Amino acid sequence: MSLLERLNNDMKQAMKNKEKDRLSVIRMIKASLQNEAIKLGKQELTADEELTILSREVKQRRDSLHEFENAGRQDLVEKIETELTYVNIYMPEQLSEEEIEEIVKETVSEVNATSKADMGKVMGTLMPKVKGKADGALVNKLVQKYLS
């Protein structure tokens, strides 16, 4: 079942169950997918493109969450946390820190990186391997740890 089909089914279910928050998030995700398809001039997006959009949605919400926490807006923090929960349902299972660390070690040795000057080379090879399965900030931190 494609992501769009799954979203449509979940949207129908959310309407039947009168889950306004869930319905709103599903509609936002669908709109993002449709906007990207229009932008790229395609009828359907590939799974990789869908994953990119979902990752973007998660990142936007995490950034908003951080900003609202700093501003002391607990009402908005709760709303964003709820949205994040619903978006994460459609994301692939996230890798643990240990799994990411193992992939970082393999990639560092694969590209023969020795210093922080090789950071771009490592990240360029590493990010496609963990796309959608790991937080970019955590990956960046682990790469810096192994290159220092």
PDB file of C-alpha atoms in Angstrom:
ATOM      1  CA  MET A   1       0.000   0.000   0.000  1.00  0.00           C
ATOM      2  CA  SER A   2       1.440   3.347  -1.019  1.00  0.00           C
ATOM      3  CA  LEU A   3       1.761   6.214   1.424  1.00  0.00           C
ATOM      4  CA  LEU A   4      -1.008   8.164  -0.306  1.00  0.00           C
ATOM      5  CA  GLU A   5      -3.416   5.205  -0.088  1.00  0.00           C
ATOM      6  CA  ARG A   6      -2.540   4.750   3.566  1.00  0.00           C
ATOM      7  CA  LEU A   7      -3.105   8.460   4.226  1.00  0.00           C
ATOM      8  CA  ASN A   8      -6.485   8.343   2.459  1.00  0.00           C
ATOM      9  CA  ASN A   9      -7.589   5.323   4.503  1.00  0.00           C
ATOM     10  CA  ASP A  10      -6.397   6.910   7.740  1.00  0.00           C
ATOM     11  CA  MET A  11      -8.107  10.172   6.792  1.00  0.00           C
ATOM     12  CA  LYS A  12     -11.433   8.385   6.317  1.00  0.00           C
ATOM     13  CA  GLN A  13     -10.979   6.647   9.658  1.00  0.00           C
ATOM     14  CA  ALA A  14     -10.098   9.914  11.404  1.00  0.00           C
ATOM     15  CA  MET A  15     -13.239  11.520   9.959  1.00  0.00           C
ATOM     16  CA  LYS A  16     -15.409   8.634  11.161  1.00  0.00           C
ATOM     17  CA  ASN A  17     -13.832   8.773  14.631  1.00  0.00           C
ATOM     18  CA  LYS A  18     -14.015  12.597  14.727  1.00  0.00           C
ATOM     19  CA  GLU A  19     -10.275  12.902  15.463  1.00  0.00           C
ATOM     20  CA  LYS A  20      -9.714  16.537  14.476  1.00  0.00           C
ATOM     21  CA  ASP A  21      -5.993  16.702  15.320  1.00  0.00           C
ATOM     22  CA  ARG A  22      -5.148  13.514  13.447  1.00  0.00           C
ATOM     23  CA  LEU A  23      -7.245  14.574  10.457  1.00  0.00           C
ATOM     24  CA  SER A  24      -5.514  17.957  10.353  1.00  0.00           C
ATOM     25  CA  VAL A  25      -2.038  16.374  10.342  1.00  0.00           C
ATOM     26  CA  ILE A  26      -2.989  13.865   7.649  1.00  0.00           C
ATOM     27  CA  ARG A  27      -4.327  16.682   5.487  1.00  0.00           C
ATOM     28  CA  MET A  28      -1.101  18.666   5.994  1.00  0.00           C
ATOM     29  CA  ILE A  29       1.002  15.665   4.961  1.00  0.00           C
ATOM     30  CA  LYS A  30      -1.182  15.032   1.901  1.00  0.00           C
ATOM     31  CA  ALA A  31      -0.943  18.700   0.918  1.00  0.00           C
ATOM     32  CA  SER A  32       2.852  18.592   1.223  1.00  0.00           C
ATOM     33  CA  LEU A  33       2.993  15.469  -0.941  1.00  0.00           C
ATOM     34  CA  GLN A  34       0.706  16.972  -3.572  1.00  0.00           C
ATOM     35  CA  ASN A  35       2.595  20.286  -3.602  1.00  0.00           C
ATOM     36  CA  GLU A  36       5.885  18.459  -4.118  1.00  0.00           C
ATOM     37  CA  ALA A  37       4.404  16.367  -6.942  1.00  0.00           C
ATOM     38  CA  ILE A  38       3.170  19.537  -8.645  1.00  0.00           C
ATOM     39  CA  LYS A  39       6.525  21.219  -8.118  1.00  0.00           C
ATOM     40  CA  LEU A  40       8.334  18.257  -9.686  1.00  0.00           C
ATOM     41  CA  GLY A  41       5.729  17.934 -12.439  1.00  0.00           C
ATOM     42  CA  LYS A  42       4.871  14.337 -11.601  1.00  0.00           C
ATOM     43  CA  GLN A  43       1.664  12.419 -11.034  1.00  0.00           C
ATOM     44  CA  GLU A  44       3.161  10.198  -8.322  1.00  0.00           C
ATOM     45  CA  LEU A  45       6.184  10.573  -6.096  1.00  0.00           C
ATOM     46  CA  THR A  46       8.715   7.821  -5.518  1.00  0.00           C
ATOM     47  CA  ALA A  47       8.992   6.271  -2.063  1.00  0.00           C
ATOM     48  CA  ASP A  48      12.284   8.116  -1.597  1.00  0.00           C
ATOM     49  CA  GLU A  49      10.669  11.468  -2.417  1.00  0.00           C
ATOM     50  CA  GLU A  50       7.805  10.710  -0.028  1.00  0.00           C
ATOM     51  CA  LEU A  51      10.318   9.902   2.689  1.00  0.00           C
ATOM     52  CA  THR A  52      12.102  13.207   2.062  1.00  0.00           C
ATOM     53  CA  ILE A  53       8.841  15.095   2.519  1.00  0.00           C
ATOM     54  CA  LEU A  54       7.940  13.203   5.691  1.00  0.00           C
ATOM     55  CA  SER A  55      11.419  13.902   7.072  1.00  0.00           C
ATOM     56  CA  ARG A  56      10.944  17.583   6.277  1.00  0.00           C
ATOM     57  CA  GLU A  57       7.598  17.586   8.122  1.00  0.00           C
ATOM     58  CA  VAL A  58       9.185  15.968  11.184  1.00  0.00           C
ATOM     59  CA  LYS A  59      12.093  18.420  11.145  1.00  0.00           C
ATOM     60  CA  GLN A  60       9.758  21.415  10.884  1.00  0.00           C
ATOM     61  CA  ARG A  61       7.762  20.212  13.851  1.00  0.00           C
ATOM     62  CA  ARG A  62      10.865  19.487  15.931  1.00  0.00           C
ATOM     63  CA  ASP A  63      12.179  22.988  15.185  1.00  0.00           C
ATOM     64  CA  SER A  64       8.817  24.496  16.140  1.00  0.00           C
ATOM     65  CA  LEU A  65       8.729  22.404  19.303  1.00  0.00           C
ATOM     66  CA  HIS A  66      12.151  23.689  20.314  1.00  0.00           C
ATOM     67  CA  GLU A  67      11.138  27.308  19.664  1.00  0.00           C
ATOM     68  CA  PHE A  68       7.865  26.999  21.575  1.00  0.00           C
ATOM     69  CA  GLU A  69       9.615  25.374  24.542  1.00  0.00           C
ATOM     70  CA  ASN A  70      12.110  28.244  24.651  1.00  0.00           C
ATOM     71  CA  ALA A  71       9.261  30.759  24.497  1.00  0.00           C
ATOM     72  CA  GLY A  72       7.390  28.995  27.309  1.00  0.00           C
ATOM     73  CA  ARG A  73       4.313  28.319  25.157  1.00  0.00           C
ATOM     74  CA  GLN A  74       3.147  25.053  26.729  1.00  0.00           C
ATOM     75  CA  ASP A  75      -0.167  25.101  24.834  1.00  0.00           C
ATOM     76  CA  LEU A  76       1.657  25.092  21.494  1.00  0.00           C
ATOM     77  CA  VAL A  77       4.236  22.571  22.736  1.00  0.00           C
ATOM     78  CA  GLU A  78       1.459  20.070  23.430  1.00  0.00           C
ATOM     79  CA  LYS A  79      -0.131  20.693  20.012  1.00  0.00           C
ATOM     80  CA  ILE A  80       3.173  20.182  18.173  1.00  0.00           C
ATOM     81  CA  GLU A  81       3.971  17.045  20.205  1.00  0.00           C
ATOM     82  CA  THR A  82       0.615  15.594  19.155  1.00  0.00           C
ATOM     83  CA  GLU A  83       1.277  16.459  15.511  1.00  0.00           C
ATOM     84  CA  LEU A  84       4.749  14.921  15.749  1.00  0.00           C
ATOM     85  CA  THR A  85       3.246  11.701  17.090  1.00  0.00           C
ATOM     86  CA  TYR A  86       0.905  11.457  14.118  1.00  0.00           C
ATOM     87  CA  VAL A  87       3.597  12.262  11.533  1.00  0.00           C
ATOM     88  CA  ASN A  88       5.970   9.686  13.060  1.00  0.00           C
ATOM     89  CA  ILE A  89       3.380   6.959  12.381  1.00  0.00           C
ATOM     90  CA  TYR A  90       4.230   7.251   8.676  1.00  0.00           C
ATOM     91  CA  MET A  91       8.005   7.354   9.146  1.00  0.00           C
ATOM     92  CA  PRO A  92      10.140   4.210   8.933  1.00  0.00           C
ATOM     93  CA  GLU A  93      11.361   2.761  12.206  1.00  0.00           C
ATOM     94  CA  GLN A  94      14.125   4.932  13.645  1.00  0.00           C
ATOM     95  CA  LEU A  95      17.617   3.520  14.199  1.00  0.00           C
ATOM     96  CA  SER A  96      19.016   3.409  17.721  1.00  0.00           C
ATOM     97  CA  GLU A  97      22.061   5.483  18.603  1.00  0.00           C
ATOM     98  CA  GLU A  98      24.190   2.306  18.677  1.00  0.00           C
ATOM     99  CA  GLU A  99      23.036   1.324  15.174  1.00  0.00           C
ATOM    100  CA  ILE A 100      23.782   4.801  13.861  1.00  0.00           C
ATOM    101  CA  GLU A 101      27.195   4.714  15.538  1.00  0.00           C
ATOM    102  CA  GLU A 102      27.988   1.419  13.790  1.00  0.00           C
ATOM    103  CA  ILE A 103      26.996   2.857  10.397  1.00  0.00           C
ATOM    104  CA  VAL A 104      29.121   5.957  11.104  1.00  0.00           C
ATOM    105  CA  LYS A 105      32.155   3.779  11.926  1.00  0.00           C
ATOM    106  CA  GLU A 106      31.710   1.779   8.714  1.00  0.00           C
ATOM    107  CA  THR A 107      31.314   4.913   6.601  1.00  0.00           C
ATOM    108  CA  VAL A 108      34.334   6.669   8.146  1.00  0.00           C
ATOM    109  CA  SER A 109      36.521   3.674   7.307  1.00  0.00           C
ATOM    110  CA  GLU A 110      34.857   3.261   3.888  1.00  0.00           C
ATOM    111  CA  VAL A 111      35.810   6.797   2.775  1.00  0.00           C
ATOM    112  CA  ASN A 112      39.160   6.715   4.638  1.00  0.00           C
ATOM    113  CA  ALA A 113      38.290   9.829   6.630  1.00  0.00           C
ATOM    114  CA  THR A 114      40.898  10.962   9.125  1.00  0.00           C
ATOM    115  CA  SER A 115      40.043  14.523  10.146  1.00  0.00           C
ATOM    116  CA  LYS A 116      37.202  17.019  10.347  1.00  0.00           C
ATOM    117  CA  ALA A 117      38.197  18.182   6.874  1.00  0.00           C
ATOM    118  CA  ASP A 118      36.656  14.933   5.588  1.00  0.00           C
ATOM    119  CA  MET A 119      33.310  15.687   7.262  1.00  0.00           C
ATOM    120  CA  GLY A 120      31.533  16.537   3.980  1.00  0.00           C
ATOM    121  CA  LYS A 121      32.747  13.362   2.328  1.00  0.00           C
ATOM    122  CA  VAL A 122      31.539  11.235   5.252  1.00  0.00           C
ATOM    123  CA  MET A 123      28.158  12.979   5.545  1.00  0.00           C
ATOM    124  CA  GLY A 124      27.579  12.770   1.782  1.00  0.00           C
ATOM    125  CA  THR A 125      28.092   9.012   1.846  1.00  0.00           C
ATOM    126  CA  LEU A 126      26.353   8.445   5.184  1.00  0.00           C
ATOM    127  CA  MET A 127      23.099  10.395   4.886  1.00  0.00           C
ATOM    128  CA  PRO A 128      21.570   8.314   2.057  1.00  0.00           C
ATOM    129  CA  LYS A 129      22.140   5.203   4.223  1.00  0.00           C
ATOM    130  CA  VAL A 130      20.177   6.604   7.180  1.00  0.00           C
ATOM    131  CA  LYS A 131      17.686   8.800   5.327  1.00  0.00           C
ATOM    132  CA  GLY A 132      14.431   9.000   7.248  1.00  0.00           C
ATOM    133  CA  LYS A 133      15.698   6.560   9.853  1.00  0.00           C
ATOM    134  CA  ALA A 134      17.871   8.900  11.916  1.00  0.00           C
ATOM    135  CA  ASP A 135      17.943  12.497  13.075  1.00  0.00           C
ATOM    136  CA  GLY A 136      20.506  14.469  11.060  1.00  0.00           C
ATOM    137  CA  ALA A 137      21.727  16.374  14.129  1.00  0.00           C
ATOM    138  CA  LEU A 138      22.527  13.119  15.943  1.00  0.00           C
ATOM    139  CA  VAL A 139      24.307  11.729  12.887  1.00  0.00           C
ATOM    140  CA  ASN A 140      26.336  14.942  12.593  1.00  0.00           C
ATOM    141  CA  LYS A 141      27.306  14.765  16.287  1.00  0.00           C
ATOM    142  CA  LEU A 142      28.449  11.140  15.980  1.00  0.00           C
ATOM    143  CA  VAL A 143      30.469  11.853  12.823  1.00  0.00           C
ATOM    144  CA  GLN A 144      32.215  14.754  14.569  1.00  0.00           C
ATOM    145  CA  LYS A 145      32.976  12.464  17.509  1.00  0.00           C
ATOM    146  CA  TYR A 146      34.711   9.931  15.234  1.00  0.00           C
ATOM    147  CA  LEU A 147      36.592  12.504  13.204  1.00  0.00           C
ATOM    148  CA  SER A 148      38.093  14.407  16.149  1.00  0.00           C
TER     149      SER A 148
END
